Short mmCIF file of C-alpha atoms in Angstrom, two decimals:
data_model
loop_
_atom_site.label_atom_id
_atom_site.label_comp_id
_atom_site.label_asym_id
_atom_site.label_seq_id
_atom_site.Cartn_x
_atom_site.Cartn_y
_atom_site.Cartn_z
CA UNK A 1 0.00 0.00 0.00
CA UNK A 2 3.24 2.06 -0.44
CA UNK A 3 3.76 2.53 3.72
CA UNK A 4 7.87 2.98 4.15
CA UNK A 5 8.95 -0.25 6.36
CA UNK A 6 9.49 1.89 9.28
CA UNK A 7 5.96 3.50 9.85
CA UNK A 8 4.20 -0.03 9.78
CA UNK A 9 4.16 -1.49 13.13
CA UNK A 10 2.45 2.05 14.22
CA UNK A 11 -0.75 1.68 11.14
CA UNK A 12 -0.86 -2.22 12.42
CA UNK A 13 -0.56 -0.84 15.84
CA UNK A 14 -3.63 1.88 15.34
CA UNK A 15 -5.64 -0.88 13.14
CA UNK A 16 -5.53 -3.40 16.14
CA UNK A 17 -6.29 -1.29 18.94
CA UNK A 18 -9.47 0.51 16.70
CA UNK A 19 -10.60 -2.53 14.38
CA UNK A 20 -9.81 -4.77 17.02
CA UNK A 21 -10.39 -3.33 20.13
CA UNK A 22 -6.43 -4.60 21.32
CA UNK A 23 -5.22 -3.16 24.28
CA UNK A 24 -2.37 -0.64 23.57
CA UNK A 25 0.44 -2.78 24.85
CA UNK A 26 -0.83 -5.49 23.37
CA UNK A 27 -1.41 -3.68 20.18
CA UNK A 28 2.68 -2.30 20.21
CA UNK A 29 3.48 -5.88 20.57
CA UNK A 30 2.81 -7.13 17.90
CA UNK A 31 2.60 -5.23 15.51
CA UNK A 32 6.94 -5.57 16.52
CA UNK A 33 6.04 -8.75 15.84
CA UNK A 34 7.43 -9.60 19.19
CA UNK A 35 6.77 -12.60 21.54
CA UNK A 36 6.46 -11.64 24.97
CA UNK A 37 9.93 -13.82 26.14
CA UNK A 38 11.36 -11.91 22.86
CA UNK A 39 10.14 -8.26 24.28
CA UNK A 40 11.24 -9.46 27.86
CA UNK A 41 15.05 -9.98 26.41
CA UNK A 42 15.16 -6.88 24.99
CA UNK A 43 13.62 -4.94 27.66
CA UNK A 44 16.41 -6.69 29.66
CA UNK A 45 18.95 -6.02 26.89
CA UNK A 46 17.87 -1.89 27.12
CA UNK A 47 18.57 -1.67 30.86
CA UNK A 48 21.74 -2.87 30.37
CA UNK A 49 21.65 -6.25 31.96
CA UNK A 50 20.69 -9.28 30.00
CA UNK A 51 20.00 -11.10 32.99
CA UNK A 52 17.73 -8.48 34.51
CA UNK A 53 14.16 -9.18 36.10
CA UNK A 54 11.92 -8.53 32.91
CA UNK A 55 9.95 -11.87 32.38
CA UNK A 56 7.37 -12.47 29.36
CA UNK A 57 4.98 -13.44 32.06
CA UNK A 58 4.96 -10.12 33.75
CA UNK A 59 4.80 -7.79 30.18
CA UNK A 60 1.39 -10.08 29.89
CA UNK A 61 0.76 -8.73 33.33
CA UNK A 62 1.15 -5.56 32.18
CA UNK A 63 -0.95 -6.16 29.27
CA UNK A 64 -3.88 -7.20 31.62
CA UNK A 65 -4.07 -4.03 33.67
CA UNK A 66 -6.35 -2.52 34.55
CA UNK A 67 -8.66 -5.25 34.38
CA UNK A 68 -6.23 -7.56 35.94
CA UNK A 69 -2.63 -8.26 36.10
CA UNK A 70 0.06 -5.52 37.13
CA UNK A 71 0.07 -1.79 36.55
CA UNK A 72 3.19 -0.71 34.65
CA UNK A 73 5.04 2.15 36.15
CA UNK A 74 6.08 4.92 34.08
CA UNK A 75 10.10 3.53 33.76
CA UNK A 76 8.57 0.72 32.98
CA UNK A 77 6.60 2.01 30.40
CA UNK A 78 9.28 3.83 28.59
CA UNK A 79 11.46 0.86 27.98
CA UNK A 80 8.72 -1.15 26.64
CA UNK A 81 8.30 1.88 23.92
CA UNK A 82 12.09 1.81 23.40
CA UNK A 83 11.59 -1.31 22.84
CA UNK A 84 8.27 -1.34 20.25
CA UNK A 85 9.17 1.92 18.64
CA UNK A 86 7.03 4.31 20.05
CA UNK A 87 6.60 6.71 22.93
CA UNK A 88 5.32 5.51 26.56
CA UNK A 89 1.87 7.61 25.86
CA UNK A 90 1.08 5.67 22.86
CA UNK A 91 0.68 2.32 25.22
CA UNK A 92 -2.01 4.09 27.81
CA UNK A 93 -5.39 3.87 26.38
CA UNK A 94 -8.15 5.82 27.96
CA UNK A 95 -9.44 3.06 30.29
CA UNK A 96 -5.47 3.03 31.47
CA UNK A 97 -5.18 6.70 32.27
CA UNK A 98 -8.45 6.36 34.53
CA UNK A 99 -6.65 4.30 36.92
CA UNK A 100 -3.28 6.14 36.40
CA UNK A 101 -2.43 7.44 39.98
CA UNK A 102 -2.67 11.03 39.91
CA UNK A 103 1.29 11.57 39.98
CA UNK A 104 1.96 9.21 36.54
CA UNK A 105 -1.59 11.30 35.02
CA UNK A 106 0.24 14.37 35.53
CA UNK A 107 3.16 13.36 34.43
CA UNK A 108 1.83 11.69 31.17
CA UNK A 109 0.11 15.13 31.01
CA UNK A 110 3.07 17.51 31.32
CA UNK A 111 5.25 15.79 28.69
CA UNK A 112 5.23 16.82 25.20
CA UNK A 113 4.80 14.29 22.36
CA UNK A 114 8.53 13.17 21.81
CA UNK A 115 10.02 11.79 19.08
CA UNK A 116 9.08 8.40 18.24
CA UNK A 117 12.42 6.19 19.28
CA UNK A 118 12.71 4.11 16.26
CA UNK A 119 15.61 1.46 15.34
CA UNK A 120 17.04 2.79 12.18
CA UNK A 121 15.41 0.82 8.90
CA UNK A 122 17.94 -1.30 7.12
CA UNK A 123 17.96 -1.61 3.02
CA UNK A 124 16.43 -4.59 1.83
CA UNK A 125 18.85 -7.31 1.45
CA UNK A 126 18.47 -10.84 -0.19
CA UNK A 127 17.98 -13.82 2.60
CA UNK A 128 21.51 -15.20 2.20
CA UNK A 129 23.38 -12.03 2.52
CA UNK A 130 21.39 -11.37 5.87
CA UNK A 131 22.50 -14.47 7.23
CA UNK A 132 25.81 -13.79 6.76
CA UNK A 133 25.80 -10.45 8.17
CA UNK A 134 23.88 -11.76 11.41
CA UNK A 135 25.12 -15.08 12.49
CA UNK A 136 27.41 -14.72 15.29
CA UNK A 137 26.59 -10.79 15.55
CA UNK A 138 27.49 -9.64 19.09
CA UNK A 139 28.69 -13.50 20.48
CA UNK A 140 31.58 -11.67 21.08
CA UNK A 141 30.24 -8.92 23.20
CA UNK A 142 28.46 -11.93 25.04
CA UNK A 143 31.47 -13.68 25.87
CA UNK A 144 33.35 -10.86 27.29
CA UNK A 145 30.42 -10.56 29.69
CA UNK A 146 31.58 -13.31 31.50
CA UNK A 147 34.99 -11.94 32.28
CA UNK A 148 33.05 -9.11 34.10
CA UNK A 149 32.47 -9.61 37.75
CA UNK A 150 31.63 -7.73 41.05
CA UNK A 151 33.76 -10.10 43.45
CA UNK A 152 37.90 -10.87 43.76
CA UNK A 153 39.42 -13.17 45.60
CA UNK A 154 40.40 -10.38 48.20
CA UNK A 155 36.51 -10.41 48.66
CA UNK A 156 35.78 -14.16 48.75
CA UNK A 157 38.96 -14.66 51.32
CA UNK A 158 37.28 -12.25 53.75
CA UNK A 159 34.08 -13.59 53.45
CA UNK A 160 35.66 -17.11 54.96
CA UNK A 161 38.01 -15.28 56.94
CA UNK A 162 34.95 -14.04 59.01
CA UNK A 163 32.54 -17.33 59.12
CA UNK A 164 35.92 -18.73 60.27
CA UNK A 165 36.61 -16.17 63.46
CA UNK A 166 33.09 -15.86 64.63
CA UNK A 167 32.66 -19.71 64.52
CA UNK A 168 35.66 -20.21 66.49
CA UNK A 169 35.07 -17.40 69.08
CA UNK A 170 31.43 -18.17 69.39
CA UNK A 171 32.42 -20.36 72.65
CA UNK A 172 33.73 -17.12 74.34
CA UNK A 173 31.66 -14.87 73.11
CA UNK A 174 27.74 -13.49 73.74
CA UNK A 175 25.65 -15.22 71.07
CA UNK A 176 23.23 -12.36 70.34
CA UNK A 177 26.67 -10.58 69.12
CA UNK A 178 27.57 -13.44 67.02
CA UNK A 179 24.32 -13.47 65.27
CA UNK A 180 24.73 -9.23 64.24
CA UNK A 181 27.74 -10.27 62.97
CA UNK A 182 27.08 -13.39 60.97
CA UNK A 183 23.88 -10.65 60.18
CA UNK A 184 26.12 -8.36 58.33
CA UNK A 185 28.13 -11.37 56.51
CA UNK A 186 25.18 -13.01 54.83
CA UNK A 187 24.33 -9.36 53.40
CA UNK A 188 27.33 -9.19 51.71
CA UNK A 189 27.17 -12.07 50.35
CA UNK A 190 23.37 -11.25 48.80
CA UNK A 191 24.58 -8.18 47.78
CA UNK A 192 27.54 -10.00 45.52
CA UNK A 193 25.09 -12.51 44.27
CA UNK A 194 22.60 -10.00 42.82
CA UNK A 195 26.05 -8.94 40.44
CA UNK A 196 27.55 -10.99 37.65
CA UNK A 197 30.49 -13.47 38.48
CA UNK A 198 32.56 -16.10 37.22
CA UNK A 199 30.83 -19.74 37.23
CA UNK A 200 33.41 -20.61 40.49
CA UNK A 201 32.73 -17.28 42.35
CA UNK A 202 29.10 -17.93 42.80
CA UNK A 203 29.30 -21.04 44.03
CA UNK A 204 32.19 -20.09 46.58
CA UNK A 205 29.17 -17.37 47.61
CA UNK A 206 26.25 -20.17 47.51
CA UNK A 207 28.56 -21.86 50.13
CA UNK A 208 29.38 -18.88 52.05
CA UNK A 209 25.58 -18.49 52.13
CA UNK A 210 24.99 -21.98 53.13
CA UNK A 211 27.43 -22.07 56.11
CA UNK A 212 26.54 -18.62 57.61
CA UNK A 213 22.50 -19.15 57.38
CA UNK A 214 23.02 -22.75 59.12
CA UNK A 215 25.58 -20.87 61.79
CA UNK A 216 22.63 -18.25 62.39
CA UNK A 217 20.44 -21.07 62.39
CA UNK A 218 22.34 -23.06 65.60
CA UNK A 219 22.97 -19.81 67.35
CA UNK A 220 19.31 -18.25 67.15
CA UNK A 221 17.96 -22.10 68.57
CA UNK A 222 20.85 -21.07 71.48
CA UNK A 223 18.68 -17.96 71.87
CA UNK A 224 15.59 -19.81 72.05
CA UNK A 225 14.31 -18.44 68.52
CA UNK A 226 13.15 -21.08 67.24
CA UNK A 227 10.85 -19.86 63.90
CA UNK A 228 13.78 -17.34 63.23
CA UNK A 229 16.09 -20.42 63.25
CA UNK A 230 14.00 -22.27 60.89
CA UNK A 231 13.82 -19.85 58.36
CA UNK A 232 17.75 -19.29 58.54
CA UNK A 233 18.12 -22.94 57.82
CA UNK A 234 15.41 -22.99 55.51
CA UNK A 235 17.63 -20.15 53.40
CA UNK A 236 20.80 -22.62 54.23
CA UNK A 237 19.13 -25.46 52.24
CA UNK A 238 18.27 -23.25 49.16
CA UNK A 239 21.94 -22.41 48.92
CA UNK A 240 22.77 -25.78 48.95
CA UNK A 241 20.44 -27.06 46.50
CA UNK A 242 21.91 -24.58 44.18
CA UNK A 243 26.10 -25.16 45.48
CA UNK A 244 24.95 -28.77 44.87
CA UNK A 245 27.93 -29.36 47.52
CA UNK A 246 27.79 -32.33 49.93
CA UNK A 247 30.32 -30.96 52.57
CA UNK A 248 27.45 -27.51 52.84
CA UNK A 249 24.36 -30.46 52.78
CA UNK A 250 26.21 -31.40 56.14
CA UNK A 251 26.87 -28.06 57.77
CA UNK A 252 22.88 -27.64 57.01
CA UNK A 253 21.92 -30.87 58.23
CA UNK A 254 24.03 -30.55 61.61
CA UNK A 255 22.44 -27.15 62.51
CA UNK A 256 18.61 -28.69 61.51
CA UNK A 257 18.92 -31.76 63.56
CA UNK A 258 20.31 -29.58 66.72
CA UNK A 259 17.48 -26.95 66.03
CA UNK A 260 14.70 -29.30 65.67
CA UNK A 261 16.08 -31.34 68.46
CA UNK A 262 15.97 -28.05 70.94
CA UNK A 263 12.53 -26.78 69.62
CA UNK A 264 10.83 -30.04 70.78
CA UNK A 265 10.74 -31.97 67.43
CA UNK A 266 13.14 -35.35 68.77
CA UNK A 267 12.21 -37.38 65.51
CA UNK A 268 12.72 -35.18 63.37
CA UNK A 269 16.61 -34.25 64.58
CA UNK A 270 17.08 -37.88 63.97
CA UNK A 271 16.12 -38.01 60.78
CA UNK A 272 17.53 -34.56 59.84
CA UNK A 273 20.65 -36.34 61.28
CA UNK A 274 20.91 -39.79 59.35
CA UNK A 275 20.21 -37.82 56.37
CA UNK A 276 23.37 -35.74 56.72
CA UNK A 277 25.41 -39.04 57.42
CA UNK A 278 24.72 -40.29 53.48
CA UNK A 279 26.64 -36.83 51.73
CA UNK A 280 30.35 -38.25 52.44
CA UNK A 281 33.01 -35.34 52.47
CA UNK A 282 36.02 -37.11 53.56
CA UNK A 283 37.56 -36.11 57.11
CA UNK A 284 36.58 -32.20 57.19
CA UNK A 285 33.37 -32.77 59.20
CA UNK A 286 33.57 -36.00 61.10
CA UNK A 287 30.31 -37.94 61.47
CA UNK A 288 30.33 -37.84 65.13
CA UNK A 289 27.99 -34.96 65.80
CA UNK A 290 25.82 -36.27 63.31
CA UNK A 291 25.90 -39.85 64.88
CA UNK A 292 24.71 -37.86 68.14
CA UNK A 293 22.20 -36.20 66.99
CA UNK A 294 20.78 -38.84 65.55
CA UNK A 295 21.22 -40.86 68.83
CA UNK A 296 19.59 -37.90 70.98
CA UNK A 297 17.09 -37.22 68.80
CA UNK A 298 15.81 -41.27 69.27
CA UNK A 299 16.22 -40.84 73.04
CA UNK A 300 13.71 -38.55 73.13
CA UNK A 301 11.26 -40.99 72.28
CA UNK A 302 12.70 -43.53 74.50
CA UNK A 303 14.04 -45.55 71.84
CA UNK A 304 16.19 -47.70 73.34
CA UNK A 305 17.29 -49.97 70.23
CA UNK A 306 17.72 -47.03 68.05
CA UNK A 307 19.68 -44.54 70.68
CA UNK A 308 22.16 -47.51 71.58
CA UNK A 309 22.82 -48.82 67.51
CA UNK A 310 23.91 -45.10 67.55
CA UNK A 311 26.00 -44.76 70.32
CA UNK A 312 27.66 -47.88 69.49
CA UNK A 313 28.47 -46.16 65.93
CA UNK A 314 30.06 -43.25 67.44
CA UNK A 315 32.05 -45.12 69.92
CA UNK A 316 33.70 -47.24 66.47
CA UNK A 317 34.75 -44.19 65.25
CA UNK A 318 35.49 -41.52 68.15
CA UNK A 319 38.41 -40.27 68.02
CA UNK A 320 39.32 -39.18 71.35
CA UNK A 321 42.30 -37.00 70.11
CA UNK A 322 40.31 -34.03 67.83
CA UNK A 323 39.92 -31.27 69.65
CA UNK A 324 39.50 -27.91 69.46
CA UNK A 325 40.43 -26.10 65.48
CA UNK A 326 39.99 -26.00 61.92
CA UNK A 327 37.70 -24.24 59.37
CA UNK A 328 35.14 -25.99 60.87
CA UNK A 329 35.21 -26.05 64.08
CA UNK A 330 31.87 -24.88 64.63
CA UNK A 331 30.36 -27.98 63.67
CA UNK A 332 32.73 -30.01 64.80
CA UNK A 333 32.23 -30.31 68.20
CA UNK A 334 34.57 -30.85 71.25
CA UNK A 335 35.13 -33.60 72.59
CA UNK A 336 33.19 -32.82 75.90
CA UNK A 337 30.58 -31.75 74.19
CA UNK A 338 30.55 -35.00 72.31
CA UNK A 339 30.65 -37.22 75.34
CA UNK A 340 28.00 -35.08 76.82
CA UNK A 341 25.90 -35.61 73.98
CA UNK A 342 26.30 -39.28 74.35
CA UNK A 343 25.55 -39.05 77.85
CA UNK A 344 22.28 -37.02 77.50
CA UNK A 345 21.42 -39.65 75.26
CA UNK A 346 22.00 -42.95 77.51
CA UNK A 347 20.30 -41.36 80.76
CA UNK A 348 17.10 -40.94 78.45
CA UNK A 349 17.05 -44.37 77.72
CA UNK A 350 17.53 -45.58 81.50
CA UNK A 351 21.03 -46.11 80.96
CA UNK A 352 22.24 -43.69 84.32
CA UNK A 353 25.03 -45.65 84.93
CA UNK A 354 26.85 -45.38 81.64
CA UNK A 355 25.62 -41.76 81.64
CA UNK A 356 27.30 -40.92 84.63
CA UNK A 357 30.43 -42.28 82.65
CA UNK A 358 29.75 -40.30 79.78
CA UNK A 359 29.42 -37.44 81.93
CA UNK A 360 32.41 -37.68 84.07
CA UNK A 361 34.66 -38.11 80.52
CA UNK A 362 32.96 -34.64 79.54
CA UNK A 363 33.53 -32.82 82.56
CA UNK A 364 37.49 -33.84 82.29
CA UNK A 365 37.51 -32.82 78.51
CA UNK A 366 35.84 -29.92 79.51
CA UNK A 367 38.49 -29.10 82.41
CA UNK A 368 41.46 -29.67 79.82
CA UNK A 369 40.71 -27.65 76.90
CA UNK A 370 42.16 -23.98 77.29
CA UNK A 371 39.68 -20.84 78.35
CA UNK A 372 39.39 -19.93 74.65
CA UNK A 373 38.11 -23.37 73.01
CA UNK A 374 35.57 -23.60 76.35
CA UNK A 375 31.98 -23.34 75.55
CA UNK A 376 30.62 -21.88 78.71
CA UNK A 377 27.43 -23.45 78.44
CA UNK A 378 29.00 -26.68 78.79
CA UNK A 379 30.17 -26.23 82.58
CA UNK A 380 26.05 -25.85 83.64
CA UNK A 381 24.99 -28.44 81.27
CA UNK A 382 27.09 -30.94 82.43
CA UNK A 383 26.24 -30.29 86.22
CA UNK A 384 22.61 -30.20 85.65
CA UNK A 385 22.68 -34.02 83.66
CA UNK A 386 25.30 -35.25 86.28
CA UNK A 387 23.09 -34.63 88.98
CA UNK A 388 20.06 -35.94 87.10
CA UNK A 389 21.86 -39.38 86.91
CA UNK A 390 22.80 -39.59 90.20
CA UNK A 391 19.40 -38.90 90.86
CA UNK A 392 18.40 -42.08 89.20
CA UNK A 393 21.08 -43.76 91.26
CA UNK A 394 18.91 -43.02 93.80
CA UNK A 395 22.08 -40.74 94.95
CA UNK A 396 20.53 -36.89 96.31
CA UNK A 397 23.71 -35.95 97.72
CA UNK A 398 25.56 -36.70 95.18
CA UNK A 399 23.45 -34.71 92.84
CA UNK A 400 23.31 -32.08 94.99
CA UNK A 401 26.97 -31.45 95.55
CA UNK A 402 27.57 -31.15 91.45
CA UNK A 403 24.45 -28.75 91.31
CA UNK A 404 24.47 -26.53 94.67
CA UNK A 405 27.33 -24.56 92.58
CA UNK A 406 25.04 -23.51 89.71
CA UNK A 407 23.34 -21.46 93.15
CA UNK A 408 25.32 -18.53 92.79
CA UNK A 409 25.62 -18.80 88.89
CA UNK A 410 24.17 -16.73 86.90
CA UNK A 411 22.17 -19.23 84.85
CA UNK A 412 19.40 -16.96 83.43
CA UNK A 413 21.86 -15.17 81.01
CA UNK A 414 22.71 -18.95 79.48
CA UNK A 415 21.09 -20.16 76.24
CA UNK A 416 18.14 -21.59 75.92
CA UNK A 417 18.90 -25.10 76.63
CA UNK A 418 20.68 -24.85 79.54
CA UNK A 419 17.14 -23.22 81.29
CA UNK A 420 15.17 -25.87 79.45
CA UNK A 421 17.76 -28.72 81.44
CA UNK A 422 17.22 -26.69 84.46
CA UNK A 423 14.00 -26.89 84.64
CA UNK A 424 13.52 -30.45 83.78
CA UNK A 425 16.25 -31.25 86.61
CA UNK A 426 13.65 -28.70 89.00
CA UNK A 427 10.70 -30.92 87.89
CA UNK A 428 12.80 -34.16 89.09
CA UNK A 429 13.45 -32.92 92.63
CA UNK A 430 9.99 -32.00 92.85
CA UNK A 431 8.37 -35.25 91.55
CA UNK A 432 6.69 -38.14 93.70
CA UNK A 433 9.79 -39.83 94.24
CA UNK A 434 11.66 -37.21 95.89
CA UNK A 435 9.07 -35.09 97.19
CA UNK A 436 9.00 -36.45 100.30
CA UNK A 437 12.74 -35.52 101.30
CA UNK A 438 13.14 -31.74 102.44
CA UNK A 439 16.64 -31.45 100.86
CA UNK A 440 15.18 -32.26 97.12
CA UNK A 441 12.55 -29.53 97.65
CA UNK A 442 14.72 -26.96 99.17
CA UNK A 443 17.56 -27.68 96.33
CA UNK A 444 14.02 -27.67 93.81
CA UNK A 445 13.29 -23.85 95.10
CA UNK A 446 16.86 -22.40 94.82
CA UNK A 447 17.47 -24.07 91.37
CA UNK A 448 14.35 -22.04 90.47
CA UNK A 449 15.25 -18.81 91.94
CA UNK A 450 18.43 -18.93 90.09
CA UNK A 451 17.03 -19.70 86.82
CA UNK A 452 14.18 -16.91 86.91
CA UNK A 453 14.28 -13.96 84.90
CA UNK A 454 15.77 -10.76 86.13
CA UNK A 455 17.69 -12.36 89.10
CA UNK A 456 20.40 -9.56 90.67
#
């Protein structure tokens, strides 16, 4: 009809939207002959990042308003034109600027009809020569993308430098300051992912990710913050699925079982636990707090068969020499902390006897490490379980004497489980079989005073 290439997709444009009754947006579309992934890419292309948020699915969005779907801001709107050929206005129809907040009305108002941004029209070529003008155009450009990235190595090295120090002053240090900290190191991380890196950069990130949200994880359950710690490990297991790294699977899978275990949810922890035991990463996280988590989550349940298979395990492969040290040391527990576990474990399962061993072992491990590599929660912990197996031994005295010193301790600043213990040992003394005795109430009482809120 002797129309010049360029001015056609605006005459299809006007025919759709007045023959047709098209939306605008829609209209623009295609008459650019566009698909809506197609306009997405380019609308990603425009802002300058090919791997920007622009999805077909939300332009169709768009494309629904106002009836449904999205309303397009104005930015919005003017890359889509950019990207059709036109000018933002041209995309509002009347039933659009009726629902326009009043600051985008004025706005569309107050500009003057620009000029129509339109790709500059090409001289008709044959189909062969076009195809060898355009295949490979900008692969280049493409491929240099990837050398482009917002992280170094100086970067990544502190990022581990830092999940390194707080895990291994977290013993010695107040938890609610660990948890700002680790706070501030999973931001930068996010804040690196939402750049461009290198294949090997992200997933260094995806594990930093992993291992800080599972170290927030454990320390909020030391808090007592249970939801908050199952949404960090909830975060922790996303970063793994996309690391696809066994040795992170584990660090997530430690941190679950403990949470779950300390939130009331014994079953679970075991399971959360065996599952960690089948990603095999060599020697840099031993499966010995795995094996007793598993084994405490059974006990509490009471079940027997299941807590002593367990226990057995970890005694076949304890290795009473690891201590303290290493990248991660967090999750590799002490070795009083280890026998404790076990101990917890057996005196659930009416085994007081080898408790009380258990128990003894961890209170000389405990004795023997240096100030530093001390967990101070241990030294309570310990005392409360001792003197809840001597209590089974039928032995008062001897549970008072490891207990009486938790008196003038200042138990109520602890974390979470040690009040829990506490007041499970309290319950004990106070139960039918002691009740009778004055000694087991009066020790009862003052257990309780020390563990209540807002003691001087």
């Amino acid at each position: 009809m002797g129309f010049p290439a360029e001015a056609i997709p605006a005459r299809v444009a006007e025919n759709l939207i007045v023959e047709c009754g098209t939306p605008p947006r829609t209209a623009w579309r295609l008459a650019s002959e566009l698909s809506l992934d197609v306009a997405a890419d380019r609308y990603n292309a425009l802002t300058g990042d090919p791997r920007a948020g622009m999805r077909g699915t939300r332009i169709w969005e768009y494309e629904q308003w106002p009836d449904r779907g999205v309303r397009p801001t104005v930015a919005a709107l003017r890359v889509l034109a950019t990207v059709y050929g036109t000018c933002w206005k041209s995309l509002l129809g009347l039933r659009d600027l009726e629902q326009l907040p009043a600051k985008d009305l004025a706005e569309y108002h107050a500009e003057a009809e620009p000029e129509v941004p339109r790709p500059k029209a090409r001289a008709p070529v044959r189909v062969e020569e076009r195809v060898d003008e355009e295949i490979g155009t900008g692969v280049l450009d493409d491929a240099i993308l990837l050398t482009k990235t917002n992280v170094d190595d100086t970067q990544l090295d502190d990022l581990w430098s830092d999940l390194d120090f707080l895990g291994g002053v977290y013993t010695r240090t107040a938890p609610e300051s660990i948890l700002g900290q680790l706070a501030v190191v999973e931001e930068r991380v996010s804040a690196m992912l939402k750049g461009r890196q290198r294949p090997k950069q992200t997933q260094d990130l995806l594990l930093a990710g992993a291992k800080c949200s599972a170290m927030m994880a454990w320390i909020a359950g030391d808090l007592g913050r249970y939801r908050l710690s199952r949404e960090l490990n909830s975060a922790a297991w996303l970063y793994t699925q996309y690391a696809d790294d066994f040795l992170a699977r584990r660090w997530v899978r430690t941190s679950q079982a403990r949470v779950a275990f300390w939130a009331g949810n014994g079953v679970e922890s075991a399971k959360l636990a065996a599952d960690g035991l089948t990603y095999h990463v060599g020697g840099r996280l031993t499966d010995a707090p795995l094996v007793l988590a598993e084994a405490r989550g059974w006990s509490s349940v009471q079940a027997e068969r299941q807590v002593l298979d367990a226990i057995a395990h970890w005694t076949s492969i304890e290795d009473p020499d690891l201590g303290a040290g290493g990248e991660d040391r967090f999750f590799n527990i002490t070795k009083d902390r280890r026998h404790y576990m076990a101990g917890t474990s057996l005196l659930a399962v009416g085994q007081a006897t080898s408790a009380l061993r258990e128990f003894t072992t961890a209170r000389e491990a405990y004795e023997k490490l240096s100030p530093e590599n001390r967990w101070e929660a241990m030294d309570p912990m310990i005392r409360i379980d001792t003197g809840r197996a001597y209590l089974r031994l039928d032995d008062l005295e001897g549970a008072a004497a490891h207990v009486e010193p938790l008196l003038e301790a200042d138990v109520a600043k602890q974390p979470d489980m040690v009040r829990a213990t506490l007041k499970l040992l309290a319950a004990e003394l106070s139960g039918p079989r002691w009740r009778p005795a004055p000694a087991a109430r009066h020790l009862a009482e003052a257990l309780q005073d020390a563990s209540a809120p807002g003691r001087p």
